[in-house]
């Protein structure tokens, strides 16, 4: 079994696909080592285990909208594809989504997956409550306001298997998406905040070549007509894909045509292939205040890695208070890289980017490729000790830990 990108072969001794909560509890109770597998879109060994890998794909799908509470209750195996249509039909929306709907909500939440937007927090921040099947098979519930809730949501799969989530909803809304091409790097550096705060969700896409950012994606809540130019970038005259050689018609509709949130806020639509397919991703997050410095630092070394790259995306993420969130306690900018599936140049490129960002103490995306050492990463999370204590309480024998989580989070205990 491999992950979506094909760069990881899982080392699980067995794979279980329970079809009921009772079966799931039984699998967990019996296992010595166990991890949940979502849709397998992570690029490192986070989901892996040498014990039992549990897929919740065959569990009964739950998408239960509570109109009084403005919330939805979903099961732990549901993907965004499974839920967004029903939410739209019920007149609701999610405030934020990632670039693609193919991933499970639980997998996104546990890894602090994010989209873009100055006021948009990580997807995990929409979680109002969750249920976790813990090591003994017992189900433990957490609700916002409970002690340890902020530690339980972004959990790297290390507390147990999420069987249920309750998400906050907002009223349904429409988005119009416009793309602008050829944004001078000098204007990015001089006007970074103005660019990113220009609309509900903004992304910069660049191959880090020359002196211009390839594309500026602007997703606005109301209105549709693009302005002819933004800071030297001109309005696109056709649909664009983030990877310039790919077909823009494989992406969500652009050219300012307004439509429902779930058909515009993702970059890649429900039912379509996302991104390049054969690729590897890395992403590092810096404080918002350091964004221009980070951009300049990467720009300075771009010739050392750009040939290994499909494309890179820069996004903003609002601060939250979830202990292991990459936006914990700070407004954040993510520097994402989609690398060609050629491991040596990719690894070299990741290291070049990490070295350039090192003075700014970047936090790596938990689900993507990084080489920063645990002793560099741990001090970036002030509540790490509290998370360890929570994990110790729910999983005293480390049933849900794997090599990667052990090394990253727990090794010196
Ligand atoms: C094409 C592509 C585009 C992407 N775009 C973005 C993006 O826009 N923003 C971003 O931040 N990331 C992005 N990612 C990364 C992606 O969001 C993460 O890898 C996310 O974790 C994927 O969810 P998954 O269901 O595939 O989880 P998996 O990769 O299957 O698992 C990830 C982790 O979640 C745990 N997990 C899964 N389900 C459960 C459960 N029920 N209970 C407990 N733990 C569980 C697993 O054990 C593992 O530790 C992208 C990845 C790809 C391939």
XYZ file of C-alpha atoms and ligand atoms in Angstrom:
466
model
C 0.000 0.000 0.000
C 1.298 3.431 -0.946
C 0.260 6.981 -0.188
C -1.450 9.137 -2.844
C 1.847 10.511 -4.123
C 3.427 7.044 -4.271
C 6.564 8.126 -2.400
C 5.698 6.154 0.772
C 5.182 2.399 0.998
C 3.321 1.703 4.241
C 4.944 -0.845 6.506
C 1.743 -2.016 8.221
C 1.510 -5.688 9.172
C -2.242 -5.595 8.565
C -4.971 -3.297 7.299
C -8.449 -3.186 8.839
C -11.563 -1.599 7.395
C -14.191 -1.627 10.167
C -17.800 -0.998 9.189
C -19.139 0.006 12.599
C -18.005 1.851 15.714
C -18.048 -1.414 17.664
C -15.724 -3.041 15.125
C -13.441 -0.019 15.239
C -13.282 -0.185 19.042
C -12.541 -3.892 18.843
C -9.725 -3.405 16.291
C -8.123 -0.759 18.491
C -8.533 -2.784 21.677
C -6.847 -5.834 20.137
C -4.010 -4.008 18.364
C -0.571 -3.524 19.884
C 0.300 -0.761 17.445
C -2.323 1.023 15.390
C -2.761 4.184 13.266
C -5.618 5.641 11.276
C -5.183 6.114 7.543
C -7.273 8.871 5.959
C -7.092 9.363 2.198
C -3.300 8.927 2.231
C -2.496 12.416 0.932
C 0.392 12.999 3.344
C 3.893 13.004 1.916
C 5.816 11.530 4.844
C 5.471 8.577 7.226
C 3.017 10.311 9.557
C 0.182 7.866 8.819
C 2.417 4.797 8.823
C 2.650 2.025 11.423
C 4.316 -1.358 11.640
C 1.144 -2.607 13.322
C -2.434 -2.206 12.116
C -3.450 0.523 9.699
C -7.142 1.351 10.050
C -9.147 2.895 7.233
C -12.528 4.345 8.145
C -13.579 4.536 4.493
C -16.182 1.760 4.931
C -17.728 3.201 8.088
C -21.261 4.567 7.691
C -21.036 8.164 6.386
C -22.616 10.677 8.740
C -23.369 14.224 7.556
C -25.884 15.575 10.049
C -26.538 19.319 9.938
C -27.781 20.911 13.160
C -29.497 24.097 12.001
C -30.081 25.344 15.534
C -26.409 25.104 16.470
C -25.079 25.974 12.964
C -22.900 22.892 13.099
C -22.473 19.599 11.285
C -21.687 16.211 12.800
C -19.617 13.942 10.560
C -17.897 10.573 10.903
C -14.137 10.131 11.167
C -13.760 8.743 7.638
C -15.667 11.466 5.755
C -13.842 13.457 3.083
C -14.620 17.059 2.169
C -16.062 15.660 -1.079
C -18.528 13.686 1.052
C -19.779 16.702 2.967
C -19.538 19.969 1.014
C -22.497 19.353 -1.331
C -24.803 18.528 1.579
C -23.690 21.622 3.479
C -24.335 23.812 0.441
C -27.787 22.226 -0.040
C -28.583 23.016 3.598
C -27.621 26.671 3.056
C -24.310 26.463 4.889
C -20.633 26.832 4.166
C -17.278 26.095 5.723
C -15.175 29.173 6.361
C -12.045 27.615 4.944
C -10.901 24.614 2.921
C -7.607 23.291 1.556
C -6.691 23.256 -2.130
C -8.522 19.980 -2.707
C -11.667 18.201 -1.430
C -10.308 14.652 -1.755
C -8.821 14.486 1.778
C -10.577 13.300 4.926
C -11.665 15.944 7.392
C -10.046 13.981 10.240
C -6.741 13.694 8.344
C -6.811 17.440 7.603
C -7.669 18.361 11.166
C -5.016 16.186 12.833
C -2.268 17.675 10.630
C -3.278 21.377 10.807
C -4.118 21.475 7.121
C -4.999 24.975 5.897
C -6.210 27.096 3.011
C -5.554 30.796 2.581
C -6.991 34.086 3.838
C -5.907 36.653 6.372
C -8.958 35.953 8.541
C -9.105 32.221 7.796
C -7.677 29.874 10.394
C -6.507 26.294 9.879
C -9.302 23.827 9.070
C -8.899 22.366 12.561
C -10.154 25.642 14.038
C -13.654 24.788 12.749
C -13.804 21.764 15.078
C -16.261 22.340 17.922
C -16.169 18.782 19.277
C -14.620 15.405 18.540
C -14.796 11.796 19.677
C -11.675 9.674 19.822
C -11.428 5.896 20.188
C -8.574 5.623 22.671
C -6.124 2.812 23.434
C -8.514 0.785 25.627
C -11.246 1.026 22.985
C -13.111 3.563 25.104
C -14.531 6.622 23.296
C -13.432 9.944 24.801
C -15.263 13.149 23.851
C -13.820 16.657 23.758
C -15.789 19.849 23.283
C -14.569 23.397 22.863
C -14.269 24.759 26.399
C -13.140 21.418 27.882
C -9.705 21.151 29.444
C -7.272 19.780 26.844
C -9.642 20.436 23.908
C -7.003 22.627 22.246
C -4.540 19.751 22.558
C -6.882 17.087 21.242
C -7.740 18.533 17.817
C -4.396 18.763 15.990
C -3.092 15.469 17.330
C -0.982 13.848 14.576
C -3.019 10.679 15.085
C -1.198 10.116 18.369
C -4.181 10.198 20.756
C -6.381 7.580 19.100
C -8.734 7.280 16.165
C -11.202 10.103 15.587
C -14.595 8.512 15.084
C -16.639 11.690 14.928
C -16.207 15.454 14.464
C -18.540 18.413 14.899
C -17.672 21.418 12.722
C -18.828 25.025 12.955
C -20.710 26.259 9.906
C -21.280 29.702 8.460
C -24.077 30.805 6.129
C -23.483 29.679 2.526
C -21.715 32.238 0.367
C -20.525 32.861 -3.164
C -16.972 33.306 -4.353
C -15.645 34.863 -7.555
C -12.156 33.793 -8.522
C -9.754 35.904 -10.605
C -6.207 35.137 -11.644
C -3.559 37.745 -12.463
C -0.267 36.921 -14.157
C 3.244 38.363 -13.999
C 3.486 40.028 -10.578
C 6.884 41.707 -10.084
C 8.755 40.327 -7.048
C 9.623 43.876 -5.955
C 5.890 44.597 -5.604
C 5.415 41.423 -3.554
C 8.187 42.514 -1.196
C 6.977 46.122 -0.935
C 3.229 45.425 -0.735
C 2.986 41.947 0.786
C 0.286 42.768 3.346
C -1.822 44.744 0.887
C -1.682 41.859 -1.595
C -2.615 39.135 0.857
C -5.414 41.146 2.462
C -6.917 42.104 -0.876
C -9.671 39.481 -0.733
C -11.177 36.631 1.297
C -8.535 34.184 0.078
C -5.361 35.045 -1.815
C -2.553 32.792 -3.106
C 0.682 33.581 -4.889
C 1.905 30.856 -7.252
C 5.489 30.997 -8.449
C 8.159 28.745 -9.933
C 10.821 30.995 -8.354
C 12.268 31.925 -11.722
C 13.350 35.415 -12.752
C 11.897 38.527 -11.169
C 8.163 37.864 -11.316
C 5.655 35.709 -9.471
C 3.741 33.709 -12.099
C 0.189 33.997 -10.780
C -1.879 35.812 -8.161
C -5.143 34.007 -7.312
C -7.811 36.224 -5.759
C -10.968 34.644 -4.342
C -13.454 37.368 -3.429
C -16.716 37.012 -1.547
C -18.838 39.360 -3.649
C -18.564 40.905 -7.101
C -16.964 39.311 -10.093
C -15.424 41.731 -12.521
C -11.653 41.580 -12.377
C -9.740 44.828 -12.284
C -7.399 44.942 -15.302
C -4.244 44.976 -13.179
C -2.971 44.509 -9.623
C 0.450 45.965 -8.844
C 1.758 45.195 -12.317
C 0.080 41.765 -12.661
C -2.474 41.687 -15.474
C -5.859 39.959 -15.413
C -5.686 36.511 -17.030
C -7.453 36.063 -20.350
C -8.048 32.341 -19.805
C -8.306 29.757 -17.011
C -4.944 28.990 -15.389
C -3.603 25.926 -13.555
C -1.092 26.673 -10.768
C 1.429 24.630 -12.786
C 1.632 26.759 -15.923
C 1.882 23.875 -18.447
C -1.221 22.147 -17.071
C -4.816 22.745 -18.156
C -6.609 25.520 -16.255
C -9.924 23.813 -16.995
C -8.920 21.146 -14.452
C -9.228 23.846 -11.768
C -12.247 25.502 -10.173
C -13.885 28.186 -12.367
C -12.056 31.494 -12.719
C -12.519 34.674 -14.821
C -14.648 36.283 -12.109
C -17.695 34.055 -12.584
C -19.305 33.914 -9.140
C -20.482 30.572 -7.772
C -21.019 28.594 -4.570
C -18.152 28.553 -2.055
C -17.458 24.829 -2.489
C -17.032 25.256 -6.256
C -14.490 28.088 -5.967
C -12.653 28.004 -2.628
C -10.824 24.757 -3.461
C -8.318 25.136 -6.303
C -9.144 21.674 -7.605
C -12.797 20.665 -8.006
C -14.665 17.693 -6.627
C -14.302 14.774 -9.037
C -11.119 16.022 -10.721
C -7.500 15.045 -10.313
C -5.712 17.436 -7.970
C -2.372 19.081 -8.672
C 0.246 17.182 -10.729
C -0.263 13.702 -9.252
C 3.317 12.429 -9.327
C 4.841 15.017 -6.973
C 6.202 15.618 -3.504
C 5.254 18.575 -1.315
C 6.959 20.533 1.442
C 5.748 23.589 3.329
C 7.165 25.823 6.024
C 5.382 28.510 8.008
C 6.818 31.776 9.289
C 5.348 34.582 11.352
C 3.314 36.997 9.261
C 5.602 39.860 10.265
C 8.541 37.973 8.727
C 6.811 37.149 5.439
C 8.588 39.686 3.219
C 11.960 38.737 4.754
C 11.170 35.060 4.140
C 10.135 35.761 0.559
C 13.333 37.727 -0.064
C 15.464 34.976 1.515
C 13.977 32.287 -0.737
C 14.140 34.553 -3.809
C 17.859 35.031 -3.168
C 18.570 31.279 -3.439
C 15.926 30.374 -6.049
C 18.446 29.323 -8.687
C 19.604 26.545 -6.358
C 16.254 24.722 -6.374
C 13.824 26.024 -9.022
C 14.658 23.346 -11.624
C 13.373 20.678 -9.185
C 10.060 22.441 -8.744
C 6.626 22.231 -10.379
C 5.356 25.273 -8.524
C 5.229 26.971 -5.146
C 2.285 28.589 -3.331
C 2.333 31.318 -0.695
C -0.735 31.567 1.564
C -1.807 33.334 4.744
C -3.261 31.629 7.806
C -4.844 33.373 10.806
C -3.592 32.520 14.297
C -5.275 29.905 16.493
C -4.812 28.371 19.930
C -4.551 24.660 19.052
C -1.390 23.389 20.711
C 0.209 21.630 17.736
C -1.198 23.901 15.069
C 1.412 25.387 12.750
C -0.398 28.713 13.296
C -0.455 28.362 17.098
C -0.309 31.836 18.634
C 0.804 33.645 15.497
C -0.507 35.043 12.231
C 1.295 32.893 9.718
C 2.438 32.721 6.111
C 2.968 29.322 4.487
C 5.623 28.757 1.813
C 4.502 25.622 0.001
C 6.507 23.771 -2.674
C 5.236 21.164 -5.139
C 8.376 19.289 -6.207
C 8.904 16.990 -9.174
C 8.975 13.308 -8.159
C 12.733 13.072 -8.281
C 13.863 12.456 -4.725
C 17.486 13.678 -4.639
C 16.887 17.122 -6.209
C 13.723 17.491 -4.124
C 15.535 16.736 -0.882
C 18.337 19.122 -1.834
C 15.718 21.793 -2.654
C 13.910 21.318 0.669
C 17.214 21.768 2.475
C 18.031 24.956 0.537
C 14.627 26.418 1.485
C 14.995 25.343 5.120
C 18.452 26.934 5.308
C 17.133 30.179 3.820
C 14.268 30.292 6.326
C 16.265 29.064 9.344
C 16.815 32.538 10.890
C 13.005 32.936 10.943
C 12.347 29.705 12.904
C 9.963 28.074 10.413
C 7.440 25.462 11.522
C 7.188 22.609 8.967
C 3.836 21.216 7.786
C 3.375 17.989 9.745
C 2.106 16.076 6.694
C 4.738 17.147 4.152
C 8.448 16.598 3.628
C 10.917 18.315 5.960
C 14.384 17.637 7.322
C 14.392 19.927 10.374
C 15.397 18.013 13.473
C 13.023 17.380 16.393
C 15.145 19.488 18.747
C 14.692 22.420 16.347
C 10.957 21.887 15.946
C 9.884 21.193 19.538
C 10.750 24.626 21.014
C 8.488 26.190 18.370
C 5.464 24.693 20.182
C 5.084 26.183 23.687
C 2.353 23.660 24.661
C 4.279 20.567 23.537
C 4.762 19.304 27.105
C 1.008 19.574 27.682
C 0.386 17.566 24.513
C 2.790 14.887 25.688
C 0.984 14.688 29.025
C -2.376 14.371 27.245
C -1.023 11.605 24.993
C 0.462 9.827 28.001
C -2.947 9.885 29.710
C -4.955 8.632 26.701
C -2.343 6.239 25.315
C -0.035 5.195 28.173
C 1.652 2.412 26.176
C 2.182 4.433 23.002
C -0.108 2.234 20.900
C -0.832 5.099 18.507
C 2.743 6.272 18.120
C 4.841 5.401 15.120
C 8.524 5.971 14.452
C 7.972 9.468 13.086
C 5.745 10.689 15.921
C 7.951 9.017 18.527
C 11.039 10.774 17.197
C 9.384 14.146 16.639
C 7.338 14.478 19.792
C 8.215 11.917 22.447
C 11.766 10.580 21.984
C 13.466 12.043 25.078
C 10.841 10.936 27.571
C -2.555 17.315 -3.954
C -2.469 17.700 -2.498
C -2.882 18.958 -2.109
C -2.769 19.336 -0.757
N -3.203 20.584 -0.394
C -3.054 20.997 0.874
C -3.471 22.300 1.262
O -4.030 23.045 0.482
N -3.218 22.677 2.545
C -2.605 21.862 3.435
O -2.396 22.280 4.577
N -2.281 20.597 3.121
C -2.489 20.159 1.863
N -2.151 18.867 1.529
C -1.723 17.948 2.591
C -2.945 17.240 3.178
O -3.915 18.144 3.547
C -2.560 16.431 4.418
O -1.656 15.469 4.016
C -3.788 15.779 5.103
O -3.369 15.148 6.282
C -4.391 14.754 4.196
O -5.491 14.116 4.786
P -5.638 12.531 4.582
O -7.050 12.189 4.802
O -5.059 12.137 3.283
O -4.733 12.042 5.780
P -3.618 10.889 5.776
O -2.467 11.332 4.952
O -4.236 9.600 5.434
O -3.221 10.909 7.307
C -2.628 12.058 7.864
C -2.599 11.921 9.381
O -3.919 11.973 9.875
C -4.153 10.848 10.712
N -5.558 10.484 10.607
C -6.293 10.292 9.490
N -7.557 9.971 9.831
C -7.604 9.933 11.178
C -8.620 9.637 12.135
N -9.857 9.294 11.789
N -8.282 9.688 13.448
C -7.036 10.032 13.844
N -6.059 10.319 12.993
C -6.335 10.274 11.674
C -3.224 9.765 10.189
O -2.948 8.794 11.176
C -2.000 10.594 9.861
O -1.252 10.806 11.008
C -2.262 18.428 0.212
C -1.889 17.152 -0.183
C -2.009 16.778 -1.531
C -1.612 15.398 -1.933
